[in-house]
Amino acid sequence: MACKCFKEIEEKMDARMRKHYGENAAEIDESSFANQVYLFEEGDFCNVMLPYLFRFYKRKKNGDLEQRLTNGDTKVAINYCPFCGTKFEGAAKEKESAH
Ligand SMILES: [Zn+2]
C-alpha cells in the first residue's frame, strides 16, 4: 500500500467506537470499513470500494413491470486515497511496464 490511511483510520475509529459504547459493546462482532474486498492480484490497490447502487424492474412478457426489484449493485474502485491523496499504483505488472 502506498499509504496506511485506511489501516490507521480503522484503528482510530475502532478505539473511538469502543470508547463511545464502553461496556455496552460487550463483544465486538465487526469493526472495519464496509465494502472491503479481498484482492488476489499483486500490486497497490485500495481494498475498500465505493458501493454503487443500480436497482431496477424487469419487464414481464405481458408488458407489466415485475413486482420484484432486481439488484444490480456493484462497486467502484478508489484510485486515490480519500484521506491523503496518494495514488494507488494498481497492478504490479502495469507498474513495471510503465517505466
Ligand atoms: Zn492515504
Short mmCIF file of N, CA, C and O and ligand atoms in Angstrom, two decimals:
data_model
loop_
_atom_site.label_atom_id
_atom_site.label_comp_id
_atom_site.label_asym_id
_atom_site.label_seq_id
_atom_site.Cartn_x
_atom_site.Cartn_y
_atom_site.Cartn_z
N MET A 1 0.84 -1.20 0.00
CA MET A 1 0.00 0.00 0.00
C MET A 1 0.88 1.24 0.00
O MET A 1 1.87 1.33 0.71
N ALA A 2 0.49 2.18 -0.81
CA ALA A 2 1.23 3.44 -0.91
C ALA A 2 1.09 4.24 0.39
O ALA A 2 1.97 4.99 0.76
N CYS A 3 -0.03 4.10 1.04
CA CYS A 3 -0.24 4.80 2.30
C CYS A 3 -0.95 3.87 3.27
O CYS A 3 -1.48 2.84 2.87
N LYS A 4 -0.92 4.24 4.51
CA LYS A 4 -1.51 3.38 5.55
C LYS A 4 -2.78 4.01 6.13
O LYS A 4 -3.20 3.64 7.22
N CYS A 5 -3.37 4.96 5.42
CA CYS A 5 -4.50 5.72 5.96
C CYS A 5 -5.66 4.83 6.39
O CYS A 5 -6.18 5.00 7.49
N PHE A 6 -6.09 3.93 5.53
CA PHE A 6 -7.26 3.11 5.87
C PHE A 6 -7.00 2.31 7.14
O PHE A 6 -7.85 2.21 8.01
N LYS A 7 -5.81 1.73 7.23
CA LYS A 7 -5.45 0.93 8.40
C LYS A 7 -5.42 1.83 9.65
O LYS A 7 -5.97 1.47 10.69
N GLU A 8 -4.78 2.99 9.53
CA GLU A 8 -4.65 3.89 10.68
C GLU A 8 -6.01 4.44 11.11
O GLU A 8 -6.31 4.50 12.31
N ILE A 9 -6.83 4.80 10.15
CA ILE A 9 -8.14 5.37 10.49
C ILE A 9 -9.06 4.28 11.05
O ILE A 9 -9.83 4.54 11.97
N GLU A 10 -8.90 3.07 10.53
CA GLU A 10 -9.67 1.96 11.09
C GLU A 10 -9.32 1.75 12.56
O GLU A 10 -10.20 1.56 13.41
N GLU A 11 -8.04 1.82 12.88
CA GLU A 11 -7.60 1.65 14.27
C GLU A 11 -8.14 2.78 15.15
O GLU A 11 -8.60 2.54 16.27
N LYS A 12 -8.09 4.01 14.63
CA LYS A 12 -8.59 5.15 15.40
C LYS A 12 -10.11 5.06 15.59
O LYS A 12 -10.62 5.34 16.67
N MET A 13 -10.80 4.68 14.52
CA MET A 13 -12.26 4.54 14.60
C MET A 13 -12.64 3.45 15.60
O MET A 13 -13.56 3.62 16.39
N ASP A 14 -11.91 2.34 15.54
CA ASP A 14 -12.19 1.23 16.44
C ASP A 14 -12.04 1.70 17.89
O ASP A 14 -12.92 1.44 18.73
N ALA A 15 -10.96 2.41 18.17
CA ALA A 15 -10.72 2.90 19.54
C ALA A 15 -11.82 3.88 19.95
O ALA A 15 -12.34 3.83 21.07
N ARG A 16 -12.19 4.76 19.01
CA ARG A 16 -13.22 5.77 19.30
C ARG A 16 -14.58 5.11 19.58
O ARG A 16 -15.29 5.49 20.51
N MET A 17 -14.93 4.11 18.76
CA MET A 17 -16.21 3.45 18.93
C MET A 17 -16.26 2.65 20.23
O MET A 17 -17.27 2.65 20.95
N ARG A 18 -15.15 2.00 20.54
CA ARG A 18 -15.09 1.23 21.80
C ARG A 18 -15.23 2.14 23.01
O ARG A 18 -15.92 1.82 23.97
N LYS A 19 -14.60 3.34 22.91
CA LYS A 19 -14.69 4.30 23.99
C LYS A 19 -16.12 4.83 24.10
O LYS A 19 -16.68 4.95 25.19
N HIS A 20 -16.73 5.12 22.94
CA HIS A 20 -18.09 5.67 22.90
C HIS A 20 -19.10 4.70 23.51
O HIS A 20 -19.95 5.10 24.30
N TYR A 21 -19.03 3.43 23.12
CA TYR A 21 -20.02 2.46 23.59
C TYR A 21 -19.64 1.79 24.91
O TYR A 21 -20.50 1.22 25.59
N GLY A 22 -18.37 1.87 25.25
CA GLY A 22 -17.92 1.35 26.53
C GLY A 22 -18.36 -0.08 26.78
O GLY A 22 -18.28 -0.92 25.88
N GLU A 23 -18.86 -0.33 27.98
CA GLU A 23 -19.23 -1.69 28.35
C GLU A 23 -20.51 -2.17 27.67
O GLU A 23 -20.83 -3.35 27.70
N ASN A 24 -21.26 -1.22 27.06
CA ASN A 24 -22.45 -1.64 26.30
C ASN A 24 -22.08 -2.53 25.12
O ASN A 24 -22.87 -3.38 24.72
N ALA A 25 -20.90 -2.32 24.56
CA ALA A 25 -20.42 -3.20 23.50
C ALA A 25 -19.70 -4.36 24.17
O ALA A 25 -18.48 -4.39 24.28
N ALA A 26 -20.49 -5.33 24.62
CA ALA A 26 -19.96 -6.43 25.42
C ALA A 26 -19.04 -7.32 24.61
O ALA A 26 -18.05 -7.84 25.14
N GLU A 27 -19.35 -7.50 23.32
CA GLU A 27 -18.49 -8.29 22.46
C GLU A 27 -18.56 -7.68 21.06
O GLU A 27 -19.65 -7.53 20.52
N ILE A 28 -17.43 -7.33 20.50
CA ILE A 28 -17.39 -6.70 19.18
C ILE A 28 -17.43 -7.78 18.11
O ILE A 28 -16.56 -8.66 18.10
N ASP A 29 -18.42 -7.72 17.25
CA ASP A 29 -18.53 -8.69 16.16
C ASP A 29 -17.72 -8.23 14.97
O ASP A 29 -17.04 -9.02 14.32
N GLU A 30 -17.81 -6.94 14.67
CA GLU A 30 -17.12 -6.42 13.49
C GLU A 30 -16.80 -4.96 13.71
O GLU A 30 -17.60 -4.21 14.26
N SER A 31 -15.64 -4.55 13.28
CA SER A 31 -15.24 -3.16 13.38
C SER A 31 -14.29 -2.89 12.22
O SER A 31 -13.11 -3.23 12.27
N SER A 32 -14.82 -2.32 11.15
CA SER A 32 -14.00 -2.10 9.95
C SER A 32 -14.76 -1.24 8.97
O SER A 32 -15.95 -0.99 9.13
N PHE A 33 -14.06 -0.78 7.93
CA PHE A 33 -14.74 -0.13 6.82
C PHE A 33 -15.62 -1.17 6.13
O PHE A 33 -15.23 -2.33 6.00
N ALA A 34 -16.80 -0.73 5.69
CA ALA A 34 -17.65 -1.61 4.89
C ALA A 34 -17.06 -1.70 3.49
O ALA A 34 -16.17 -0.92 3.12
N ASN A 35 -17.58 -2.64 2.72
CA ASN A 35 -17.21 -2.77 1.29
C ASN A 35 -15.73 -3.07 1.09
O ASN A 35 -15.12 -2.54 0.17
N GLN A 36 -15.17 -3.87 1.96
CA GLN A 36 -13.79 -4.31 1.73
C GLN A 36 -13.81 -5.51 0.82
O GLN A 36 -14.70 -6.35 0.89
N VAL A 37 -12.82 -5.58 -0.03
CA VAL A 37 -12.70 -6.71 -0.94
C VAL A 37 -11.33 -7.36 -0.73
O VAL A 37 -10.38 -6.70 -0.34
N TYR A 38 -11.28 -8.66 -1.01
CA TYR A 38 -10.00 -9.36 -0.95
C TYR A 38 -9.41 -9.36 -2.34
O TYR A 38 -10.05 -9.79 -3.30
N LEU A 39 -8.21 -8.86 -2.46
CA LEU A 39 -7.56 -8.75 -3.76
C LEU A 39 -6.47 -9.81 -3.86
O LEU A 39 -5.61 -9.90 -2.98
N PHE A 40 -6.52 -10.57 -4.92
CA PHE A 40 -5.55 -11.65 -5.09
C PHE A 40 -4.42 -11.24 -6.03
O PHE A 40 -3.40 -11.88 -6.10
N GLU A 41 -4.64 -10.15 -6.75
CA GLU A 41 -3.64 -9.69 -7.71
C GLU A 41 -2.53 -8.92 -6.98
O GLU A 41 -2.81 -8.18 -6.04
N GLU A 42 -1.30 -9.10 -7.42
CA GLU A 42 -0.17 -8.37 -6.86
C GLU A 42 -0.27 -6.90 -7.27
O GLU A 42 -0.61 -6.60 -8.40
N GLY A 43 0.01 -6.03 -6.33
CA GLY A 43 0.02 -4.62 -6.69
C GLY A 43 -0.43 -3.74 -5.55
O GLY A 43 -0.56 -4.17 -4.41
N ASP A 44 -0.68 -2.51 -5.88
CA ASP A 44 -1.04 -1.49 -4.90
C ASP A 44 -2.47 -1.04 -5.16
O ASP A 44 -2.73 -0.26 -6.09
N PHE A 45 -3.40 -1.57 -4.38
CA PHE A 45 -4.81 -1.27 -4.57
C PHE A 45 -5.43 -0.79 -3.27
O PHE A 45 -4.90 -1.07 -2.19
N CYS A 46 -6.55 -0.12 -3.38
CA CYS A 46 -7.35 0.20 -2.22
C CYS A 46 -8.32 -0.96 -2.03
O CYS A 46 -9.04 -1.31 -2.96
N ASN A 47 -8.32 -1.56 -0.85
CA ASN A 47 -9.20 -2.73 -0.66
C ASN A 47 -10.60 -2.34 -0.19
O ASN A 47 -11.42 -3.19 0.09
N VAL A 48 -10.84 -1.04 -0.09
CA VAL A 48 -12.19 -0.56 0.20
C VAL A 48 -12.74 0.01 -1.10
O VAL A 48 -12.05 0.76 -1.79
N MET A 49 -13.95 -0.36 -1.46
CA MET A 49 -14.54 0.12 -2.70
C MET A 49 -15.80 0.91 -2.41
O MET A 49 -16.47 0.70 -1.41
N LEU A 50 -16.11 1.84 -3.31
CA LEU A 50 -17.33 2.63 -3.15
C LEU A 50 -18.51 1.83 -3.70
O LEU A 50 -18.47 1.38 -4.84
N PRO A 51 -19.54 1.67 -2.91
CA PRO A 51 -20.71 0.96 -3.41
C PRO A 51 -21.46 1.82 -4.42
O PRO A 51 -21.58 3.04 -4.25
N TYR A 52 -21.93 1.19 -5.49
CA TYR A 52 -22.74 1.88 -6.49
C TYR A 52 -24.05 1.12 -6.62
O TYR A 52 -24.06 -0.09 -6.89
N LEU A 53 -25.16 1.82 -6.40
CA LEU A 53 -26.46 1.16 -6.41
C LEU A 53 -27.07 1.23 -7.80
O LEU A 53 -27.08 2.29 -8.44
N PHE A 54 -27.56 0.09 -8.29
CA PHE A 54 -28.30 0.05 -9.55
C PHE A 54 -29.39 -1.00 -9.40
O PHE A 54 -29.14 -2.21 -9.49
N ARG A 55 -30.59 -0.52 -9.12
CA ARG A 55 -31.70 -1.43 -8.86
C ARG A 55 -32.81 -1.11 -9.85
O ARG A 55 -33.11 0.06 -10.09
N PHE A 56 -33.39 -2.16 -10.40
CA PHE A 56 -34.34 -1.93 -11.49
C PHE A 56 -35.43 -3.00 -11.52
O PHE A 56 -35.31 -4.04 -10.87
N TYR A 57 -36.47 -2.67 -12.28
CA TYR A 57 -37.56 -3.61 -12.50
C TYR A 57 -37.46 -4.14 -13.92
O TYR A 57 -37.33 -3.35 -14.87
N LYS A 58 -37.50 -5.43 -14.08
CA LYS A 58 -37.56 -6.03 -15.41
C LYS A 58 -39.00 -5.97 -15.90
O LYS A 58 -39.93 -5.82 -15.11
N ARG A 59 -39.16 -6.08 -17.22
CA ARG A 59 -40.50 -6.07 -17.79
C ARG A 59 -40.93 -7.51 -18.09
O ARG A 59 -40.17 -8.29 -18.65
N LYS A 60 -42.14 -7.83 -17.70
CA LYS A 60 -42.67 -9.17 -17.95
C LYS A 60 -43.12 -9.27 -19.40
O LYS A 60 -43.26 -8.27 -20.10
N LYS A 61 -43.38 -10.50 -19.87
CA LYS A 61 -43.81 -10.70 -21.26
C LYS A 61 -45.11 -9.98 -21.58
O LYS A 61 -45.34 -9.54 -22.70
N ASN A 62 -45.97 -9.81 -20.58
CA ASN A 62 -47.24 -9.11 -20.82
C ASN A 62 -47.10 -7.59 -20.78
O ASN A 62 -48.08 -6.86 -20.89
N GLY A 63 -45.90 -7.10 -20.64
CA GLY A 63 -45.67 -5.65 -20.69
C GLY A 63 -45.61 -4.98 -19.33
O GLY A 63 -45.10 -3.87 -19.21
N ASP A 64 -46.15 -5.65 -18.31
CA ASP A 64 -46.10 -5.07 -16.97
C ASP A 64 -44.69 -5.18 -16.39
O ASP A 64 -43.91 -6.03 -16.80
N LEU A 65 -44.43 -4.32 -15.42
CA LEU A 65 -43.15 -4.43 -14.73
C LEU A 65 -43.25 -5.54 -13.68
O LEU A 65 -44.31 -5.75 -13.08
N GLU A 66 -42.16 -6.24 -13.50
CA GLU A 66 -42.11 -7.23 -12.43
C GLU A 66 -42.27 -6.53 -11.09
O GLU A 66 -41.86 -5.39 -10.92
N GLN A 67 -42.90 -7.19 -10.16
CA GLN A 67 -43.02 -6.61 -8.82
C GLN A 67 -41.70 -6.65 -8.08
O GLN A 67 -41.40 -5.79 -7.27
N ARG A 68 -40.91 -7.65 -8.43
CA ARG A 68 -39.63 -7.87 -7.74
C ARG A 68 -38.56 -6.91 -8.28
O ARG A 68 -38.38 -6.77 -9.48
N LEU A 69 -37.89 -6.26 -7.38
CA LEU A 69 -36.80 -5.36 -7.72
C LEU A 69 -35.54 -6.20 -7.97
O LEU A 69 -35.21 -7.07 -7.18
N THR A 70 -34.86 -5.94 -9.08
CA THR A 70 -33.61 -6.64 -9.35
C THR A 70 -32.45 -5.77 -8.87
O THR A 70 -32.41 -4.57 -9.13
N ASN A 71 -31.56 -6.40 -8.17
CA ASN A 71 -30.43 -5.69 -7.57
C ASN A 71 -29.19 -5.87 -8.45
O ASN A 71 -28.68 -6.97 -8.58
N GLY A 72 -28.77 -4.81 -9.09
CA GLY A 72 -27.57 -4.84 -9.92
C GLY A 72 -26.43 -4.04 -9.31
O GLY A 72 -25.57 -3.54 -10.02
N ASP A 73 -26.45 -3.93 -7.98
CA ASP A 73 -25.44 -3.13 -7.30
C ASP A 73 -24.03 -3.59 -7.65
O ASP A 73 -23.79 -4.78 -7.85
N THR A 74 -23.13 -2.67 -7.69
CA THR A 74 -21.73 -3.00 -7.98
C THR A 74 -20.82 -2.10 -7.15
O THR A 74 -21.30 -1.40 -6.25
N LYS A 75 -19.56 -2.15 -7.41
CA LYS A 75 -18.58 -1.37 -6.65
C LYS A 75 -17.67 -0.63 -7.61
O LYS A 75 -17.40 -1.09 -8.70
N VAL A 76 -17.21 0.52 -7.15
CA VAL A 76 -16.28 1.33 -7.95
C VAL A 76 -14.95 1.39 -7.20
O VAL A 76 -14.92 1.68 -6.00
N ALA A 77 -13.87 1.11 -7.92
CA ALA A 77 -12.54 1.14 -7.31
C ALA A 77 -12.14 2.57 -6.98
O ALA A 77 -12.49 3.52 -7.68
N ILE A 78 -11.41 2.71 -5.90
CA ILE A 78 -10.87 4.01 -5.48
C ILE A 78 -9.42 4.07 -5.93
O ILE A 78 -8.61 3.22 -5.56
N ASN A 79 -9.08 5.03 -6.77
CA ASN A 79 -7.73 5.11 -7.33
C ASN A 79 -6.79 6.02 -6.55
O ASN A 79 -5.58 5.93 -6.69
N TYR A 80 -7.39 6.90 -5.73
CA TYR A 80 -6.58 7.80 -4.91
C TYR A 80 -7.10 7.73 -3.49
O TYR A 80 -8.31 7.69 -3.26
N CYS A 81 -6.19 7.74 -2.53
CA CYS A 81 -6.59 7.70 -1.13
C CYS A 81 -7.45 8.93 -0.82
O CYS A 81 -7.01 10.06 -1.07
N PRO A 82 -8.66 8.74 -0.30
CA PRO A 82 -9.51 9.90 0.01
C PRO A 82 -9.03 10.71 1.20
O PRO A 82 -9.49 11.82 1.43
N PHE A 83 -8.07 10.19 1.94
CA PHE A 83 -7.59 10.90 3.13
C PHE A 83 -6.33 11.72 2.85
O PHE A 83 -6.21 12.84 3.31
N CYS A 84 -5.40 11.17 2.08
CA CYS A 84 -4.13 11.87 1.86
C CYS A 84 -3.85 12.14 0.38
O CYS A 84 -2.89 12.84 0.06
N GLY A 85 -4.64 11.58 -0.51
CA GLY A 85 -4.49 11.86 -1.94
C GLY A 85 -3.46 11.01 -2.66
O GLY A 85 -3.26 11.16 -3.86
N THR A 86 -2.82 10.08 -1.95
CA THR A 86 -1.82 9.22 -2.59
C THR A 86 -2.48 8.33 -3.64
O THR A 86 -3.55 7.79 -3.41
N LYS A 87 -1.82 8.20 -4.78
CA LYS A 87 -2.35 7.35 -5.84
C LYS A 87 -2.06 5.89 -5.52
O LYS A 87 -0.97 5.55 -5.08
N PHE A 88 -3.07 5.04 -5.73
CA PHE A 88 -2.84 3.61 -5.66
C PHE A 88 -2.32 3.18 -7.02
O PHE A 88 -2.95 3.48 -8.05
N GLU A 89 -1.18 2.54 -7.04
CA GLU A 89 -0.46 2.32 -8.30
C GLU A 89 -1.06 1.22 -9.17
O GLU A 89 -0.68 1.07 -10.33
N GLY A 90 -1.94 0.42 -8.61
CA GLY A 90 -2.58 -0.62 -9.40
C GLY A 90 -1.76 -1.89 -9.47
O GLY A 90 -0.93 -2.15 -8.60
N ALA A 91 -1.96 -2.66 -10.53
CA ALA A 91 -1.31 -3.96 -10.68
C ALA A 91 0.21 -3.81 -10.76
O ALA A 91 0.72 -2.87 -11.37
N ALA A 92 0.91 -4.75 -10.15
CA ALA A 92 2.38 -4.70 -10.11
C ALA A 92 2.97 -4.77 -11.51
O ALA A 92 3.93 -4.08 -11.81
N LYS A 93 2.38 -5.59 -12.41
CA LYS A 93 2.90 -5.73 -13.78
C LYS A 93 2.79 -4.43 -14.56
O LYS A 93 3.72 -4.03 -15.25
N GLU A 94 1.64 -3.76 -14.42
CA GLU A 94 1.44 -2.49 -15.12
C GLU A 94 2.47 -1.47 -14.66
O GLU A 94 3.00 -0.71 -15.45
N LYS A 95 2.78 -1.49 -13.37
CA LYS A 95 3.72 -0.54 -12.80
C LYS A 95 5.11 -0.74 -13.42
O LYS A 95 5.78 0.21 -13.79
N GLU A 96 5.50 -2.02 -13.58
CA GLU A 96 6.82 -2.33 -14.17
C GLU A 96 6.90 -1.86 -15.62
O GLU A 96 7.88 -1.27 -16.04
N SER A 97 5.85 -2.14 -16.40
CA SER A 97 5.87 -1.79 -17.82
C SER A 97 5.79 -0.29 -18.04
O SER A 97 6.13 0.19 -19.12
N ALA A 98 5.36 0.45 -17.05
CA ALA A 98 5.24 1.90 -17.19
C ALA A 98 6.60 2.59 -17.17
O ALA A 98 6.73 3.72 -17.61
N HIS A 99 7.65 1.88 -16.68
CA HIS A 99 8.96 2.52 -16.60
C HIS A 99 9.69 2.53 -17.93
O HIS A 99 9.46 1.67 -18.75
ZN ZN B 1 -3.71 7.86 2.39
#
